[in-house]
Coordinates of C-alpha atoms and ligand atoms in Angstrom, one line a residue:
M1 CA -225.1 184.0 36.3
A2 CA -228.0 181.9 37.3
D3 CA -229.0 182.1 33.5
V4 CA -225.6 180.6 32.4
A5 CA -225.9 177.8 35.1
R6 CA -229.5 177.2 33.8
M7 CA -228.5 177.0 30.2
T8 CA -225.3 174.5 31.3
D9 CA -227.8 172.4 33.0
T10 CA -230.3 172.3 30.1
A11 CA -227.1 171.2 27.9
L12 CA -226.1 168.5 30.3
Y13 CA -229.5 167.2 30.5
A14 CA -229.4 167.0 26.5
L15 CA -226.6 164.5 26.3
P16 CA -227.8 161.1 25.9
E17 CA -225.5 159.7 28.3
T18 CA -227.0 161.9 31.0
A19 CA -230.6 160.0 30.4
E20 CA -228.6 157.0 30.4
C21 CA -226.9 157.7 33.6
Q22 CA -230.2 158.3 35.1
R23 CA -231.3 155.1 34.3
V24 CA -228.5 153.1 35.2
A25 CA -228.5 155.2 38.7
H26 CA -231.9 154.3 39.2
W27 CA -231.4 150.6 38.7
L28 CA -228.2 150.3 41.1
A29 CA -230.4 151.7 43.7
L30 CA -233.3 149.4 43.0
H31 CA -231.0 146.6 42.9
G32 CA -229.5 147.4 46.6
W33 CA -226.1 147.6 45.1
S34 CA -225.3 151.2 45.3
E35 CA -226.2 152.1 49.5
G36 CA -226.0 155.2 50.5
S37 CA -223.2 156.7 48.2
G38 CA -221.4 153.6 47.5
G39 CA -220.7 153.2 43.8
N40 CA -219.7 155.5 41.2
F41 CA -219.8 155.6 36.9
S42 CA -218.5 157.4 34.2
V43 CA -218.6 157.6 30.4
R44 CA -216.1 158.9 27.9
L45 CA -217.0 161.5 25.7
D46 CA -214.7 162.0 22.5
A47 CA -216.8 165.1 21.4
L48 CA -219.3 167.4 23.0
P49 CA -222.0 169.2 21.4
A50 CA -221.1 173.2 21.3
T51 CA -223.2 174.4 24.2
L52 CA -221.0 172.5 26.2
A53 CA -217.8 172.4 24.5
S54 CA -217.6 176.3 24.6
L55 CA -217.9 176.4 28.3
N56 CA -215.2 178.2 30.7
E57 CA -212.8 175.8 32.2
G58 CA -212.2 176.0 35.7
E59 CA -208.7 175.5 37.3
P60 CA -206.7 172.7 36.0
R61 CA -206.6 170.2 38.8
P62 CA -203.2 167.5 38.3
V63 CA -204.2 163.8 37.8
P64 CA -202.4 161.0 40.3
M65 CA -201.2 159.5 37.1
A66 CA -200.6 161.1 33.7
V67 CA -203.2 159.9 30.8
P68 CA -202.1 160.7 27.6
A69 CA -204.4 158.6 26.0
L70 CA -207.5 160.8 27.1
G71 CA -206.0 164.0 25.9
R72 CA -208.7 166.2 25.0
R73 CA -211.5 163.8 25.9
H74 CA -214.2 164.5 28.2
L75 CA -215.6 162.2 31.0
L76 CA -218.9 162.6 32.6
V77 CA -218.5 161.0 36.4
S78 CA -220.6 160.6 39.6
G79 CA -220.1 163.1 41.8
T80 CA -218.2 161.8 45.4
G81 CA -220.6 161.4 48.2
T82 CA -223.7 161.3 45.7
R83 CA -226.9 158.9 46.0
A84 CA -227.4 156.8 42.8
R85 CA -231.1 157.4 43.7
D86 CA -230.9 161.1 43.7
I87 CA -228.8 161.1 40.3
A88 CA -231.6 159.2 39.2
E89 CA -233.9 162.0 40.1
A90 CA -231.3 165.2 39.5
P91 CA -229.0 163.8 37.2
H92 CA -227.1 167.5 36.9
E93 CA -226.4 167.6 40.7
G94 CA -224.9 164.5 40.7
L95 CA -223.0 164.6 37.2
G96 CA -219.8 166.4 36.7
L97 CA -218.3 167.0 33.0
F98 CA -214.4 166.9 32.9
R99 CA -212.2 167.6 30.4
I100 CA -208.8 166.2 30.3
A101 CA -205.6 168.2 29.1
P102 CA -204.3 167.4 25.8
D103 CA -200.7 165.9 27.6
G104 CA -203.0 164.0 30.0
G105 CA -201.5 165.4 33.1
S106 CA -204.8 167.3 34.7
Y107 CA -208.3 167.8 33.9
T108 CA -210.4 170.8 34.2
F109 CA -214.3 171.0 35.3
L110 CA -216.9 172.2 32.9
A111 CA -220.2 171.7 34.3
G112 CA -222.6 169.7 36.8
N113 CA -221.3 168.7 40.0
D114 CA -217.5 169.7 40.4
R115 CA -216.6 167.1 43.2
P116 CA -215.8 164.3 40.8
T117 CA -216.3 160.2 42.4
S118 CA -213.2 159.7 45.2
E119 CA -212.7 156.6 42.6
M120 CA -211.2 159.4 39.9
P121 CA -207.8 157.5 39.7
S122 CA -209.3 154.2 38.9
H123 CA -211.7 155.6 36.5
L124 CA -209.3 158.2 34.7
A125 CA -206.8 154.7 34.8
I126 CA -209.2 152.5 33.3
H127 CA -210.5 154.6 30.6
A128 CA -206.8 155.3 29.5
A129 CA -206.2 151.6 29.1
L130 CA -209.7 151.1 27.4
V131 CA -208.9 153.8 24.8
E132 CA -205.8 151.7 24.0
T133 CA -207.6 147.8 24.0
R134 CA -211.2 148.5 23.3
P135 CA -211.9 152.0 22.6
E136 CA -215.6 151.4 21.8
H137 CA -215.9 150.3 25.4
R138 CA -217.0 154.1 26.7
A139 CA -218.4 153.5 30.0
I140 CA -217.4 152.2 33.5
V141 CA -219.5 151.2 36.5
H142 CA -218.5 150.5 39.7
T143 CA -220.8 149.1 42.8
H144 CA -221.1 147.3 45.6
P145 CA -223.1 143.9 45.0
P146 CA -223.4 142.1 48.4
R147 CA -223.4 138.5 46.9
L148 CA -220.4 138.8 44.8
I149 CA -218.2 140.6 48.2
A150 CA -219.4 137.8 50.0
A151 CA -218.1 135.5 47.7
T152 CA -214.6 137.2 48.0
H153 CA -214.6 136.2 51.9
L154 CA -214.1 132.7 51.0
S155 CA -211.0 131.0 51.5
E156 CA -211.4 128.6 48.7
F157 CA -211.8 131.6 46.4
E158 CA -208.1 133.3 47.4
D159 CA -207.6 131.9 43.9
G160 CA -209.6 134.6 41.6
G161 CA -209.5 132.4 38.7
R162 CA -211.1 129.4 40.5
M163 CA -213.7 132.1 42.0
A164 CA -214.1 133.0 38.0
D165 CA -214.2 129.5 37.5
V166 CA -217.0 128.3 40.1
L167 CA -219.3 131.1 39.6
L168 CA -219.7 131.2 35.9
R169 CA -220.5 127.9 35.9
M170 CA -223.4 128.4 37.8
Q171 CA -225.6 129.6 34.8
S172 CA -224.8 129.0 31.1
E173 CA -225.9 132.6 29.7
A174 CA -223.3 134.1 32.6
L175 CA -220.5 131.6 31.0
L176 CA -221.5 132.8 27.4
H177 CA -221.4 136.5 28.2
L178 CA -218.1 136.5 30.1
P179 CA -215.8 133.9 28.5
D180 CA -212.7 136.0 29.5
G181 CA -213.7 135.6 33.0
F182 CA -213.2 138.1 35.7
A183 CA -210.5 139.3 37.6
V184 CA -210.5 139.6 41.5
L185 CA -207.9 142.1 43.1
P186 CA -206.6 142.0 46.5
Y187 CA -208.1 144.4 48.8
H188 CA -206.7 147.7 48.2
L189 CA -207.4 151.3 49.7
P190 CA -210.2 152.3 48.2
G191 CA -209.8 155.7 46.2
S192 CA -206.2 154.4 45.7
L193 CA -204.0 154.8 42.7
E194 CA -202.4 151.4 43.5
L195 CA -206.1 150.3 43.0
G196 CA -206.6 152.2 39.7
I197 CA -203.4 150.5 38.3
A198 CA -204.4 147.3 39.2
S199 CA -207.6 147.7 37.6
A200 CA -206.5 149.4 34.6
A201 CA -204.0 146.3 34.2
A202 CA -207.0 144.0 34.6
V203 CA -209.2 145.4 32.1
R204 CA -206.7 145.2 29.3
R205 CA -207.8 141.0 29.9
C206 CA -211.7 140.9 30.8
E207 CA -214.4 143.3 31.0
V208 CA -215.1 142.6 34.8
V209 CA -213.1 143.4 38.0
V210 CA -213.7 142.4 41.4
W211 CA -212.3 144.4 44.0
R212 CA -211.9 142.0 47.1
Y213 CA -213.7 142.8 50.1
H214 CA -215.4 146.2 48.4
G215 CA -217.2 145.4 45.3
A216 CA -217.1 145.2 41.5
L217 CA -216.8 147.1 38.2
A218 CA -217.4 146.6 34.9
T219 CA -216.7 148.4 31.9
G220 CA -218.9 148.4 28.8
R221 CA -220.0 150.5 25.4
S222 CA -222.7 151.8 27.5
L223 CA -223.5 152.2 31.1
D224 CA -226.3 150.1 30.3
A225 CA -224.4 147.4 29.1
A226 CA -221.8 147.6 31.8
L227 CA -224.6 147.1 34.2
D228 CA -226.0 144.1 32.1
T229 CA -222.7 142.5 32.8
L230 CA -222.8 143.1 36.4
E231 CA -226.2 141.7 36.3
Y232 CA -225.3 138.5 34.7
L233 CA -222.3 138.3 37.3
D234 CA -224.3 138.8 40.2
K235 CA -227.0 136.2 39.1
T236 CA -224.3 133.8 39.3
A237 CA -223.2 134.8 43.0
E238 CA -226.9 134.6 43.9
I239 CA -227.2 131.0 42.9
Y240 CA -224.1 129.8 44.2
W241 CA -225.2 131.3 47.5
I242 CA -228.9 129.9 47.3
L243 CA -227.0 126.6 47.0
R244 CA -224.6 126.7 49.8
S245 CA -227.6 127.8 52.1
A246 CA -229.1 124.6 51.4
G247 CA -226.2 123.2 52.2
I248 CA -225.0 122.2 48.8
T249 CA -221.7 122.7 47.8
P250 CA -222.6 123.4 43.6
E251 CA -220.4 121.3 41.1
G252 CA -221.6 123.7 38.6
I253 CA -222.1 122.9 34.6
P254 CA -220.3 119.8 34.1
A255 CA -217.0 121.0 32.2
A256 CA -217.9 119.1 29.0
A257 CA -221.0 120.7 28.8
A258 CA -219.6 124.2 29.0
E259 CA -217.0 123.3 26.5
Q260 CA -220.0 122.7 24.4
A261 CA -221.7 125.5 24.6
L262 CA -218.7 128.0 24.4
R263 CA -217.8 126.0 21.5
A264 CA -221.2 126.6 19.8
F265 CA -220.8 130.2 20.5
G266 CA -217.1 130.7 19.3
R267 CA -215.8 131.2 22.3
W268 CA -214.0 128.4 23.9
D269 CA -210.6 129.9 23.1
R270 CA -211.3 133.0 25.3
Y271 CA -212.2 130.7 28.2
A272 CA -209.4 128.2 27.8
R273 CA -207.0 131.1 28.0
W274 CA -207.8 131.3 31.4
R275 CA -209.8 128.6 33.0
P276 CA -208.0 126.7 35.9
E277 CA -206.8 123.3 35.4
Ligands
LIG1 P1 -217.7 158.0 46.2 O1 -218.7 158.4 46.7 O2 -216.3 159.2 46.2 O3 -218.1 157.7 44.5 O4 -217.3 156.5 46.5 C1 -218.0 155.6 46.7 C2 -217.2 154.2 46.0 O5 -217.7 153.3 46.2 C3 -215.9 154.5 46.5 O6 -215.4 153.0 46.2
LIG2 ZN1 -216.8 151.4 45.9

């Protein structure tokens, strides 16, 4: 039995996605965004190496909302209550591998940590939306960047479109990296299906979703790419608060300069679709 567990751990370690989880967990902890067990992440695997594909499955667990788009696919998911800093050191203890049933109505545990994140409803709903809208995005990172969360407390940012426009015009690279802006959801109960459904609807339009008073999530081709996106966005919130703390209300990159840059990179149309008047 112990030998089987050891072989499974070895197979889990051999996945390139596991090394990526380690790397990203390390940075989430270093950034101070994933305090305690705050935050979670997952990667979709469409095929598994034979050593993992042949593992015995646990009992089927119902999903809160059927996700047929994920049928027969696998998710490598951070465990509930696990610390990013611990996953960085011992990934097989914090990460779990799960297989979605062919009809998308349940999932089974395969290896690693068998207690997935409490935000599993969101991860499942978002991955299902990604398969349909941009299947190359296989990764989701959810974390708690304090400067971004602080901005969601401002009454002037009650309008999420305004918050996205003001923050993204704090820094030119951020604007170019996020021409679709980001969605800001009203407060929802953490771990709820309601939060998952709202987030899945939002990722069909943009790569970042801010959860008011809670945190943010990004999708990406890889966990590293999703973390990059959150770093670009966090930088804008940092600049915003530096200026506000100095008593300055930042005006941001002038509209004409923003338009020129976005047009130069062929991204103007994407920004023009959502920017507030
Ligand atoms: P988990 O430890 O269950 O992943 O929860 C952390 C979190 O950030 C919930 O939103
Ligand atoms: Zn959270």
